[in-house]
Coordinates of C-alpha atoms and ligand atoms in Angstrom, one line a residue:
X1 CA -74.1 59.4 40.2
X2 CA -74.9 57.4 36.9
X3 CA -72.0 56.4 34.6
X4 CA -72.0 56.6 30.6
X5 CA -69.4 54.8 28.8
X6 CA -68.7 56.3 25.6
X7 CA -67.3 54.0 23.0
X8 CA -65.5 55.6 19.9
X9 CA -65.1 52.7 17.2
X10 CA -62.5 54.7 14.8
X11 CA -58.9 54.1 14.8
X12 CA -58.3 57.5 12.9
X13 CA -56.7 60.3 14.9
X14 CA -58.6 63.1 13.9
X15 CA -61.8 61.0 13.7
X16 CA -65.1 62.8 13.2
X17 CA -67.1 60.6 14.4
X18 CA -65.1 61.1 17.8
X19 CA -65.8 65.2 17.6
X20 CA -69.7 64.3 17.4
X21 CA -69.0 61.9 20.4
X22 CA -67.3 64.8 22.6
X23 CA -70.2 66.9 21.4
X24 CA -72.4 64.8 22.3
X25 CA -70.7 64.3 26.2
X26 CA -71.0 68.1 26.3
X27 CA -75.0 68.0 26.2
X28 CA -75.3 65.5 29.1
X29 CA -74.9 66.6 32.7
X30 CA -74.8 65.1 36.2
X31 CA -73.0 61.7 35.1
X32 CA -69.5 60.4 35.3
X33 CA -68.4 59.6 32.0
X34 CA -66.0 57.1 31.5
X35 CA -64.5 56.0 27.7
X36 CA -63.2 53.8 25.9
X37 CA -61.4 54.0 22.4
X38 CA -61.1 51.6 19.7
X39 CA -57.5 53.6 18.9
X40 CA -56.1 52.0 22.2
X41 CA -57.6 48.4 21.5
X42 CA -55.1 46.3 19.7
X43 CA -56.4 42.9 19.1
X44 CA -55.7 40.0 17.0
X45 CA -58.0 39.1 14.4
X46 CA -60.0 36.6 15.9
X47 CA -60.0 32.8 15.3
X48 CA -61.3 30.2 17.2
X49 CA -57.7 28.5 17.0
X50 CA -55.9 31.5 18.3
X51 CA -58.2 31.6 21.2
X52 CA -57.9 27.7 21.8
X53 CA -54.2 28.2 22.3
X54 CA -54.0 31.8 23.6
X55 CA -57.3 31.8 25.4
X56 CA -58.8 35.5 25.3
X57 CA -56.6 38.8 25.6
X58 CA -55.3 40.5 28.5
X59 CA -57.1 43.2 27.3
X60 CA -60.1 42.4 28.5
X61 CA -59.1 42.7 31.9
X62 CA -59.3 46.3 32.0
X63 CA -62.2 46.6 29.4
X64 CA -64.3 44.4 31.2
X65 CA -64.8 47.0 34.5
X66 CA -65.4 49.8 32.0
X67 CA -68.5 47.3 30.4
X68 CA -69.6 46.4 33.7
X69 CA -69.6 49.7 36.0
X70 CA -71.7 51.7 33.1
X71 CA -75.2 52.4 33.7
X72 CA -75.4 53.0 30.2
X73 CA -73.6 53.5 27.1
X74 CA -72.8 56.1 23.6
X75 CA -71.4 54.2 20.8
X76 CA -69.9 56.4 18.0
X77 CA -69.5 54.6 15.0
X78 CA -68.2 55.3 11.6
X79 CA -69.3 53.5 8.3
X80 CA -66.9 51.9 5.8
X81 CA -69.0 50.4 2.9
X82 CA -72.2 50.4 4.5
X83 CA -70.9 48.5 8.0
X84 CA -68.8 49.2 11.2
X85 CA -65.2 49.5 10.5
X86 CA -63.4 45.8 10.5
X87 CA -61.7 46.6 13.7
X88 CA -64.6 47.3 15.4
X89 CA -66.4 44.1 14.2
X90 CA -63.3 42.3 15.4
X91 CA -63.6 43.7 19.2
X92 CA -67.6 42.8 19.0
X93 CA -66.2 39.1 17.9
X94 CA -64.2 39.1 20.4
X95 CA -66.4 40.3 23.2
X96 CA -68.8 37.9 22.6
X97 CA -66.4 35.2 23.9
X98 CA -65.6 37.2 26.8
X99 CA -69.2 37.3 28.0
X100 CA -72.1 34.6 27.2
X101 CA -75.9 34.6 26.1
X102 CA -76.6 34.5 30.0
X103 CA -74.7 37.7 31.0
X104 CA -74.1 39.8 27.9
X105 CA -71.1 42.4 27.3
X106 CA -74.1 45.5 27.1
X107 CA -76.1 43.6 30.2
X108 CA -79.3 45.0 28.8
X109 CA -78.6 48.7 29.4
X110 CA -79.6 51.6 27.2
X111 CA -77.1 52.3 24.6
X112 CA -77.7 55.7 22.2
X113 CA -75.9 55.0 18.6
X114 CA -74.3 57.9 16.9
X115 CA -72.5 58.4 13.6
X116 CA -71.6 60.9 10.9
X117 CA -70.0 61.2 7.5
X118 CA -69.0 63.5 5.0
X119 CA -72.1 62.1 3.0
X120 CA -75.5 62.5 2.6
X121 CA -76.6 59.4 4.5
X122 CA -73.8 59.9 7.9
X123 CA -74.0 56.6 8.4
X124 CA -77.4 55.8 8.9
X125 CA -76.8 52.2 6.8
X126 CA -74.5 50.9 9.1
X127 CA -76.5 52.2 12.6
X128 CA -79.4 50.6 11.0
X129 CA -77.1 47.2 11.2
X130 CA -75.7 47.8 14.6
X131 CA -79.2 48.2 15.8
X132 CA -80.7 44.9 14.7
X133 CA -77.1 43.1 15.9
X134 CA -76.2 44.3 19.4
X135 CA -79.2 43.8 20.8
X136 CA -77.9 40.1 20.8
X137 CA -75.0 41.7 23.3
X138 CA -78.0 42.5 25.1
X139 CA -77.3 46.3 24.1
X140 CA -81.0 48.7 25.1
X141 CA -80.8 50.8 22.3
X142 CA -82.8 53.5 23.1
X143 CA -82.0 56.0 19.8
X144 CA -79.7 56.3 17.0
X145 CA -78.3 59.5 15.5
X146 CA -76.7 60.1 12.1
X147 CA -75.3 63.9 10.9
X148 CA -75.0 63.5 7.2
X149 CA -72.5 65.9 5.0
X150 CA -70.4 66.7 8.2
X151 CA -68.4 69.5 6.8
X152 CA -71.4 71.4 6.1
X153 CA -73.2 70.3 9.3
X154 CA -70.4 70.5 11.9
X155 CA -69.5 74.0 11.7
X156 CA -67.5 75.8 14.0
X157 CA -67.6 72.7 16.7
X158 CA -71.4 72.4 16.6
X159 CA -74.0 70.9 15.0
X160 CA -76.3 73.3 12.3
X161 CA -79.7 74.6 13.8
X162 CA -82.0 72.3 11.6
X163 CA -80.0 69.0 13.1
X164 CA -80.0 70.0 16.9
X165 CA -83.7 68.9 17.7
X166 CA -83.2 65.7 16.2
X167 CA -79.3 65.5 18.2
X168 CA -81.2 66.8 21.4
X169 CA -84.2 64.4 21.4
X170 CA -81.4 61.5 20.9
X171 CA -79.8 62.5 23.6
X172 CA -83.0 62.8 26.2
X173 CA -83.7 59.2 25.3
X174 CA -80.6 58.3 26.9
X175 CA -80.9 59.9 29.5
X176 CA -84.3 59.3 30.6
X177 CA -83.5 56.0 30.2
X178 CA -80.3 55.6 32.4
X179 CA -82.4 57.7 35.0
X180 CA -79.7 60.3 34.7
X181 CA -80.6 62.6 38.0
Ligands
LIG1 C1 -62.7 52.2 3.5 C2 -63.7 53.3 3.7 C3 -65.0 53.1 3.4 C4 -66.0 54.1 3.6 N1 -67.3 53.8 3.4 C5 -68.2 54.8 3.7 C6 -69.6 54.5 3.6 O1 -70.0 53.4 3.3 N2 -70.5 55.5 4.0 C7 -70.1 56.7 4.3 O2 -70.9 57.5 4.6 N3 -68.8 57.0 4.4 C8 -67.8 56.1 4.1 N4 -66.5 56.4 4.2 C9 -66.1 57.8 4.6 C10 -66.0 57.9 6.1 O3 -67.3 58.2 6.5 C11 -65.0 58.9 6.5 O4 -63.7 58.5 6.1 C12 -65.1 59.3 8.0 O5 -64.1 60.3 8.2 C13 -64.8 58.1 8.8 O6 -65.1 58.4 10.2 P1 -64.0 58.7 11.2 O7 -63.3 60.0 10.8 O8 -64.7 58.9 12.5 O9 -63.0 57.5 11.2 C14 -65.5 55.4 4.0 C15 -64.2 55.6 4.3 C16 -63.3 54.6 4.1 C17 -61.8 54.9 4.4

């Protein structure tokens, strides 16, 4: 059986970006899913000094496996001021010393992009950014999804009937291309 790694990038507790994530997890069958959340990864800011002296954190150890043993991946991302939230650029910093140009952290597997926001746009801006930039972490991304005005859209646990064919055709791209069975 395939394995999808999802990847929540907010460190808030009642994250909504982490309720589309779990919503998303519920339309996808026949796949292990494994996660991994950015409210778990405590890292130092990264410098090249720090990493001179300290070398790269322990971490890694177990996030590594998690990278590696996915056959593809769901990254849920809020926006703060049109990009990823500081944290989460700090981990993508940091990943990229773990693994090199040769053997990238997203090994050139499909990746789906998700976000959502209490505004209009749901943080299209900042998908639109991740898009162009993790490719270079050889991330496949295959589709991105944004749910704009969340408290209007994400009634009642689900997402409004003029969003879901958008959501669902997100979603098949993923899974077509992991070869979900
Ligand atoms: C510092 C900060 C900056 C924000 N900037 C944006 C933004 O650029 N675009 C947007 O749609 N929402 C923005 N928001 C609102 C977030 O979308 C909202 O806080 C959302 O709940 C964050 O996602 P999360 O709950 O998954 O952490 C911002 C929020 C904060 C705290």
């Amino acid at each position: 059986m395939k394995t999808i790694l999802t990847i929540s990038a907010s460190n808030r507790a009642e994250s909504i970006n982490a309720e589309l994530l779990n919503y998303a997890v519920k339309h996808i069958s026949n796949v292990e899913v494994s996660a991994l959340n950015m409210q778990d990864v405590k890292l130092p800011f990264y410098n090249q000094d720090l990493e001179a002296s300290d070398g790269i954190p322990s971490l890694f150890e177990s996030i590594r496996p998690l990278l590696d043993s996915a056959d593809g991946y769901i990254l849920a991302c809020p926006e703060h001021n049109g990009l990823m939230p500081a944290e989460f650029k700090n981990f993508l910093d940091w990943l990229s010393r773990v693994y090199t140009r040769e053997k990238p952290a997203f090994g050139g597997k499909p990746m789906l992009l998700i976000s959502t926001s209490p505004g209009e746009n749901g943080g299209a801006t900042n998908l639109a950014t991740l898009a162009r930039l993790l490719p270079w972490q050889g991330a496949n991304i295959v589709a991105s999804y944004s749910l704009g005005n969340f408290y209007q859209t994400f009634e009642q646990d689900k997402i409004s009937e003029q969003e879901h064919a958008a959501f669902s055709t997100a979603i098949n791209n993923l899974t077509t291309a992991v070869n979900v069975g």
